[in-house]
PDB file of C-alpha atoms in Angstrom:
ATOM      1  CA  UNK A 923     130.659 124.847  49.530  1.00 65.00           C
ATOM      2  CA  UNK A 924     134.005 126.446  48.645  1.00 76.00           C
ATOM      3  CA  UNK A 925     134.928 126.567  52.345  1.00 73.00           C
ATOM      4  CA  UNK A 926     134.321 122.785  52.621  1.00 71.00           C
ATOM      5  CA  UNK A 927     136.710 122.147  49.723  1.00 63.00           C
ATOM      6  CA  UNK A 928     139.411 124.283  51.316  1.00 57.00           C
ATOM      7  CA  UNK A 929     139.027 122.531  54.689  1.00 54.00           C
ATOM      8  CA  UNK A 930     138.986 119.123  52.994  1.00 61.00           C
ATOM      9  CA  UNK A 931     142.084 119.968  50.944  1.00 57.00           C
ATOM     10  CA  UNK A 932     143.984 121.242  53.993  1.00 62.00           C
ATOM     11  CA  UNK A 933     142.988 118.144  55.962  1.00 54.00           C
ATOM     12  CA  UNK A 934     144.048 115.840  53.135  1.00 49.00           C
ATOM     13  CA  UNK A 935     147.410 117.580  52.703  1.00 47.00           C
ATOM     14  CA  UNK A 936     148.013 117.436  56.465  1.00 53.00           C
ATOM     15  CA  UNK A 937     147.190 113.723  56.627  1.00 49.00           C
ATOM     16  CA  UNK A 938     149.418 112.969  53.630  1.00 46.00           C
ATOM     17  CA  UNK A 939     152.304 114.996  55.060  1.00 45.00           C
ATOM     18  CA  UNK A 940     151.979 113.273  58.435  1.00 48.00           C
ATOM     19  CA  UNK A 941     151.796 109.845  56.768  1.00 46.00           C
ATOM     20  CA  UNK A 942     154.930 110.592  54.752  1.00 45.00           C
ATOM     21  CA  UNK A 943     156.750 111.733  57.892  1.00 43.00           C
ATOM     22  CA  UNK A 944     155.761 108.576  59.811  1.00 45.00           C
ATOM     23  CA  UNK A 945     156.756 106.364  56.866  1.00 46.00           C
ATOM     24  CA  UNK A 946     160.144 108.030  56.423  1.00 44.00           C
ATOM     25  CA  UNK A 947     160.817 107.851  60.170  1.00 47.00           C
ATOM     26  CA  UNK A 948     159.914 104.170  60.413  1.00 52.00           C
ATOM     27  CA  UNK A 949     161.881 103.113  57.340  1.00 58.00           C
ATOM     28  CA  UNK A 950     164.994 105.183  57.960  1.00 72.00           C
ATOM     29  CA  UNK A 951     168.145 103.730  59.477  1.00 83.00           C
ATOM     30  CA  UNK A 952     168.223 102.900  63.172  1.00 90.00           C
ATOM     31  CA  UNK A 953     170.564 104.707  65.533  1.00 94.00           C
ATOM     32  CA  UNK A 954     172.592 101.560  66.257  1.00 97.00           C
ATOM     33  CA  UNK A 955     172.544  99.837  62.835  1.00 97.00           C
ATOM     34  CA  UNK A 956     176.330  99.943  62.421  1.00 97.00           C
ATOM     35  CA  UNK A 957     176.896  98.795  65.997  1.00 97.00           C
ATOM     36  CA  UNK A 958     174.508  95.834  65.635  1.00 97.00           C
ATOM     37  CA  UNK A 959     176.069  94.878  62.287  1.00 97.00           C
ATOM     38  CA  UNK A 960     179.530  95.036  63.868  1.00 98.00           C
ATOM     39  CA  UNK A 961     178.416  92.646  66.618  1.00 98.00           C
ATOM     40  CA  UNK A 962     177.436  90.155  63.917  1.00 96.00           C
ATOM     41  CA  UNK A 963     180.687  90.692  61.995  1.00 97.00           C
ATOM     42  CA  UNK A 964     182.674  90.043  65.184  1.00 97.00           C
ATOM     43  CA  UNK A 965     180.808  86.755  65.705  1.00 96.00           C
ATOM     44  CA  UNK A 966     179.017  87.951  68.830  1.00 98.00           C
ATOM     45  CA  UNK A 967     175.880  85.977  69.675  1.00 98.00           C
ATOM     46  CA  UNK A 968     172.842  87.003  71.711  1.00 98.00           C
ATOM     47  CA  UNK A 969     170.962  83.977  73.075  1.00 99.00           C
ATOM     48  CA  UNK A 970     167.506  84.592  74.460  1.00 98.00           C
ATOM     49  CA  UNK A 971     163.919  83.443  74.778  1.00 97.00           C
ATOM     50  CA  UNK A 972     160.772  85.165  73.553  1.00 97.00           C
ATOM     51  CA  UNK A 973     159.172  84.903  76.997  1.00 97.00           C
ATOM     52  CA  UNK A 974     162.186  86.420  78.813  1.00 97.00           C
ATOM     53  CA  UNK A 975     161.537  90.004  80.050  1.00 98.00           C
ATOM     54  CA  UNK A 976     165.261  90.838  80.243  1.00 98.00           C
ATOM     55  CA  UNK A 977     165.701  89.636  76.650  1.00 98.00           C
ATOM     56  CA  UNK A 978     162.888  91.926  75.513  1.00 98.00           C
ATOM     57  CA  UNK A 979     164.471  94.802  77.438  1.00 98.00           C
ATOM     58  CA  UNK A 980     167.822  94.003  75.803  1.00 98.00           C
ATOM     59  CA  UNK A 981     166.232  94.060  72.343  1.00 98.00           C
ATOM     60  CA  UNK A 982     164.426  97.313  73.130  1.00 97.00           C
ATOM     61  CA  UNK A 983     167.650  99.264  73.767  1.00 97.00           C
ATOM     62  CA  UNK A 984     168.626  98.623  70.144  1.00 97.00           C
ATOM     63  CA  UNK A 985     165.421 100.266  68.880  1.00 96.00           C
ATOM     64  CA  UNK A 986     164.937  99.863  65.128  1.00 96.00           C
ATOM     65  CA  UNK A 987     168.441  98.422  64.863  1.00 96.00           C
ATOM     66  CA  UNK A 988     167.321  95.212  66.597  1.00 96.00           C
ATOM     67  CA  UNK A 989     166.818  93.629  63.167  1.00 97.00           C
ATOM     68  CA  UNK A 990     170.627  93.537  62.808  1.00 97.00           C
ATOM     69  CA  UNK A 991     171.318  92.074  66.258  1.00 97.00           C
ATOM     70  CA  UNK A 992     172.787  88.532  66.137  1.00 95.00           C
ATOM     71  CA  UNK A 993     169.862  87.051  68.112  1.00 98.00           C
ATOM     72  CA  UNK A 994     169.425  83.304  68.604  1.00 98.00           C
ATOM     73  CA  UNK A 995     166.050  82.118  69.922  1.00 98.00           C
ATOM     74  CA  UNK A 996     166.449  79.343  72.486  1.00 98.00           C
ATOM     75  CA  UNK A 997     162.855  78.563  73.412  1.00 96.00           C
ATOM     76  CA  UNK A 998     160.499  76.322  71.470  1.00 96.00           C
ATOM     77  CA  UNK A 999     156.998  77.760  70.952  1.00 95.00           C
ATOM     78  CA  UNK A1000     155.577  75.715  73.850  1.00 94.00           C
ATOM     79  CA  UNK A1001     158.282  77.061  76.214  1.00 91.00           C
ATOM     80  CA  UNK A1002     159.220  73.500  77.207  1.00 92.00           C
ATOM     81  CA  UNK A1003     162.887  72.760  77.140  1.00 92.00           C
ATOM     82  CA  UNK A1004     165.461  74.448  74.978  1.00 97.00           C
ATOM     83  CA  UNK A1005     166.253  74.399  71.277  1.00 97.00           C
ATOM     84  CA  UNK A1006     169.205  72.253  70.224  1.00 97.00           C
ATOM     85  CA  UNK A1007     171.390  75.194  69.164  1.00 97.00           C
ATOM     86  CA  UNK A1008     171.246  76.543  72.720  1.00 98.00           C
ATOM     87  CA  UNK A1009     171.697  73.139  74.372  1.00 97.00           C
ATOM     88  CA  UNK A1010     174.778  72.573  72.216  1.00 98.00           C
ATOM     89  CA  UNK A1011     176.111  75.994  73.253  1.00 97.00           C
ATOM     90  CA  UNK A1012     175.371  75.123  76.912  1.00 98.00           C
ATOM     91  CA  UNK A1013     173.267  78.245  77.475  1.00 98.00           C
ATOM     92  CA  UNK A1014     172.022  78.252  81.071  1.00 97.00           C
ATOM     93  CA  UNK A1015     170.344  81.656  81.450  1.00 97.00           C
ATOM     94  CA  UNK A1016     168.871  84.455  79.372  1.00 98.00           C
ATOM     95  CA  UNK A1017     169.972  86.723  77.969  1.00 98.00           C
ATOM     96  CA  UNK A1018     173.462  85.397  77.301  1.00 98.00           C
ATOM     97  CA  UNK A1019     175.948  87.275  75.138  1.00 99.00           C
ATOM     98  CA  UNK A1020     178.786  85.177  73.726  1.00 98.00           C
ATOM     99  CA  UNK A1021     181.848  86.859  72.225  1.00 98.00           C
ATOM    100  CA  UNK A1022     184.365  85.671  69.652  1.00 95.00           C
ATOM    101  CA  UNK A1023     186.937  84.867  72.353  1.00 96.00           C
ATOM    102  CA  UNK A1024     184.449  82.428  73.932  1.00 96.00           C
ATOM    103  CA  UNK A1025     183.707  84.632  76.927  1.00 97.00           C
ATOM    104  CA  UNK A1026     180.134  85.273  78.008  1.00 98.00           C
ATOM    105  CA  UNK A1027     178.057  87.858  79.812  1.00 98.00           C
ATOM    106  CA  UNK A1028     174.633  86.992  81.200  1.00 98.00           C
ATOM    107  CA  UNK A1029     171.709  89.213  82.076  1.00 98.00           C
ATOM    108  CA  UNK A1030     170.771  92.584  80.627  1.00 98.00           C
ATOM    109  CA  UNK A1031     173.819  94.579  79.508  1.00 98.00           C
ATOM    110  CA  UNK A1032     174.135  98.221  78.517  1.00 97.00           C
ATOM    111  CA  UNK A1033     175.169  99.044  74.974  1.00 98.00           C
ATOM    112  CA  UNK A1034     178.314 100.607  76.424  1.00 98.00           C
ATOM    113  CA  UNK A1035     179.245  97.299  78.072  1.00 98.00           C
ATOM    114  CA  UNK A1036     178.591  95.390  74.842  1.00 98.00           C
ATOM    115  CA  UNK A1037     180.648  97.951  72.940  1.00 98.00           C
ATOM    116  CA  UNK A1038     183.573  97.644  75.340  1.00 96.00           C
ATOM    117  CA  UNK A1039     183.492  93.844  75.388  1.00 97.00           C
ATOM    118  CA  UNK A1040     183.063  93.394  71.614  1.00 97.00           C
ATOM    119  CA  UNK A1041     185.291  96.214  70.397  1.00 96.00           C
ATOM    120  CA  UNK A1042     182.406  97.586  68.312  1.00 97.00           C
ATOM    121  CA  UNK A1043     181.917 101.349  68.375  1.00 96.00           C
ATOM    122  CA  UNK A1044     178.534 102.768  69.321  1.00 92.00           C
ATOM    123  CA  UNK A1045     179.235 105.562  66.845  1.00 77.00           C
ATOM    124  CA  UNK A1046     178.230 109.171  67.385  1.00 53.00           C
ATOM    125  CA  UNK A1047     178.163 108.641  71.113  1.00 48.00           C
TER     126      UNK A1047
END
């Protein structure tokens, strides 16, 4: 009986420690938080569509920092047509990055390219 309590206690402590580790990892800052925030501060815009594979790939390179990316959804839920904000901006393909000087880059872009074009530092890299 005592052995069961020891095994149960060790198991419980292990599960709690693992849960704490996962929680702290998932809630900690993302690697590119400052970079993504800088893009927003510099009035950079990322136009995309939820059904676009290249847009999803672009979001994925930001990891947890994607929540700070200045993303603008262009597709209505039924995937028919384009939302007004993107029509007004004359977005023709996804993803489209628009910079404060009015210039644009289309298609998937590396973080290094976005850094160079925007003037935002990737930090620590």
